GROMACS .gro file of C-alpha atoms in nm:
model
  126
    1MET     CA    1   0.689  -1.107   0.043
    2ALA     CA    2   0.666  -1.370   0.316
    3ASP     CA    3   0.340  -1.557   0.367
    4LYS     CA    4   0.326  -1.427   0.725
    5ASN     CA    5   0.506  -1.119   0.848
    6HIS     CA    6   0.501  -0.833   1.097
    7PHE     CA    7   0.333  -0.603   0.844
    8SER     CA    8   0.041  -0.434   1.016
    9GLY     CA    9  -0.174  -0.457   0.703
   10ILE     CA   10  -0.452  -0.221   0.602
   11ASP     CA   11  -0.809  -0.143   0.702
   12ILE     CA   12  -1.071  -0.093   0.435
   13VAL     CA   13  -1.385   0.089   0.543
   14LYS     CA   14  -1.705   0.152   0.347
   15PHE     CA   15  -1.890   0.443   0.501
   16GLY     CA   16  -2.261   0.512   0.484
   17GLU     CA   17  -2.414   0.858   0.458
   18ASN     CA   18  -2.127   1.002   0.666
   19ILE     CA   19  -1.810   0.885   0.840
   20SER     CA   20  -2.004   0.802   1.156
   21ILE     CA   21  -2.182   0.520   0.973
   22ILE     CA   22  -1.958   0.225   0.889
   23GLN     CA   23  -2.132  -0.021   0.659
   24LYS     CA   24  -1.835  -0.256   0.617
   25ARG     CA   25  -1.487  -0.282   0.767
   26VAL     CA   26  -1.223  -0.533   0.663
   27THR     CA   27  -0.875  -0.562   0.815
   28PHE     CA   28  -0.591  -0.759   0.658
   29GLU     CA   29  -0.285  -0.813   0.877
   30ASN     CA   30   0.007  -1.052   0.927
   31VAL     CA   31  -0.016  -1.184   0.570
   32SER     CA   32   0.200  -1.117   0.267
   33VAL     CA   33   0.182  -0.783   0.089
   34LEU     CA   34   0.061  -0.957  -0.226
   35GLU     CA   35  -0.219  -1.123  -0.029
   36VAL     CA   36  -0.325  -0.785   0.115
   37TYR     CA   37  -0.322  -0.636  -0.235
   38GLU     CA   38  -0.533  -0.918  -0.384
   39ARG     CA   39  -0.785  -0.914  -0.098
   40ALA     CA   40  -0.819  -0.536  -0.123
   41LEU     CA   41  -0.903  -0.568  -0.493
   42ILE     CA   42  -1.173  -0.826  -0.414
   43VAL     CA   43  -1.335  -0.587  -0.165
   44PHE     CA   44  -1.308  -0.304  -0.419
   45ARG     CA   45  -1.476  -0.508  -0.692
   46ASP     CA   46  -1.762  -0.604  -0.458
   47TYR     CA   47  -1.852  -0.242  -0.388
   48TYR     CA   48  -1.734  -0.030  -0.680
   49GLN     CA   49  -1.789  -0.240  -0.993
   50TYR     CA   50  -2.113  -0.362  -1.143
   51GLU     CA   51  -2.247  -0.489  -1.475
   52ILE     CA   52  -2.517  -0.337  -1.692
   53ILE     CA   53  -2.699  -0.574  -1.925
   54GLN     CA   54  -2.785  -0.414  -2.260
   55GLY     CA   55  -2.958  -0.665  -2.482
   56ALA     CA   56  -2.722  -0.960  -2.524
   57ASP     CA   57  -2.420  -0.763  -2.400
   58ARG     CA   58  -2.291  -0.700  -2.052
   59LYS     CA   59  -2.098  -0.385  -1.982
   60MET     CA   60  -1.868  -0.353  -1.678
   61MET     CA   61  -1.913  -0.022  -1.497
   62GLU     CA   62  -1.695   0.131  -1.226
   63LYS     CA   63  -1.798   0.388  -0.966
   64ILE     CA   64  -1.426   0.445  -0.904
   65SER     CA   65  -1.149   0.356  -1.148
   66GLU     CA   66  -0.982   0.026  -1.056
   67ALA     CA   67  -0.651   0.162  -1.186
   68ALA     CA   68  -0.675   0.458  -0.946
   69PHE     CA   69  -0.761   0.221  -0.660
   70ARG     CA   70  -0.460   0.001  -0.742
   71VAL     CA   71  -0.231   0.305  -0.727
   72ALA     CA   72  -0.378   0.410  -0.391
   73ILE     CA   73  -0.327   0.062  -0.244
   74TYR     CA   74   0.028   0.045  -0.379
   75LYS     CA   75   0.114   0.381  -0.227
   76SER     CA   76  -0.034   0.290   0.110
   77LEU     CA   77   0.157  -0.037   0.119
   78SER     CA   78   0.484   0.125   0.014
   79LYS     CA   79   0.467   0.377   0.300
   80THR     CA   80   0.441   0.100   0.556
   81MET     CA   81   0.703  -0.134   0.415
   82LEU     CA   82   1.073  -0.157   0.491
   83LYS     CA   83   1.268  -0.064   0.178
   84PRO     CA   84   1.631  -0.121   0.080
   85ILE     CA   85   1.839   0.165  -0.062
   86SER     CA   86   1.799   0.013  -0.411
   87GLU     CA   87   1.424   0.089  -0.399
   88ILE     CA   88   1.475   0.443  -0.268
   89ALA     CA   89   1.766   0.565  -0.483
   90PRO     CA   90   1.578   0.577  -0.818
   91TYR     CA   91   1.335   0.834  -0.675
   92VAL     CA   92   1.592   1.087  -0.550
   93PRO     CA   93   1.824   1.308  -0.760
   94PHE     CA   94   2.138   1.201  -0.571
   95GLY     CA   95   2.381   0.912  -0.592
   96LYS     CA   96   2.361   0.613  -0.359
   97SER     CA   97   2.623   0.744  -0.113
   98LYS     CA   98   2.458   1.088  -0.080
   99THR     CA   99   2.119   0.921  -0.038
  100THR     CA  100   2.263   0.696   0.235
  101GLN     CA  101   2.404   1.002   0.415
  102LEU     CA  102   2.067   1.175   0.397
  103LEU     CA  103   1.891   0.865   0.529
  104LYS     CA  104   2.133   0.848   0.824
  105SER     CA  105   2.064   1.214   0.898
  106MET     CA  106   1.690   1.150   0.882
  107GLU     CA  107   1.731   0.857   1.123
  108GLU     CA  108   1.915   1.082   1.371
  109LYS     CA  109   1.627   1.331   1.350
  110GLY     CA  110   1.373   1.055   1.412
  111VAL     CA  111   1.204   1.082   1.073
  112ILE     CA  112   1.283   0.726   0.962
  113ALA     CA  113   1.376   0.398   1.127
  114VAL     CA  114   1.661   0.179   1.007
  115GLU     CA  115   1.666  -0.198   1.035
  116GLY     CA  116   1.964  -0.421   0.962
  117LYS     CA  117   2.325  -0.358   0.871
  118GLY     CA  118   2.530  -0.363   0.552
  119ARG     CA  119   2.359  -0.494   0.241
  120GLY     CA  120   2.052  -0.593   0.444
  121THR     CA  121   1.982  -0.238   0.566
  122LYS     CA  122   1.622  -0.126   0.516
  123TYR     CA  123   1.443   0.200   0.586
  124ILE     CA  124   1.089   0.294   0.683
  125ILE     CA  125   0.910   0.622   0.755
  126LYS     CA  126   0.817   0.657   1.125
   0.00000   0.00000   0.00000
């Protein structure tokens, strides 16, 4: 959550008729996760939301659901972030000690990286 960090950020690309045509590319890096999230939403709104004027009313339209986009951004950020055991344990059907053992085994196999010791230990997928 730091204002500046080692987080590599994300790239957002708007393609043209095919993936060989890049109409817009934006990269956010070395800023806080919240800043990346907010900037990504601004880019999304520029390209995937528009208003239709019907008489005196304006109706917001979406080419892609903003809620679905938020979930996609959240998931992409969570896969690139260091996480403590307290953020991992709720998603696995084991206790904290068994989860810790499994994480150590995964580190030995090179699946995850571990940073820190004791209460400050955090894990990330390689």
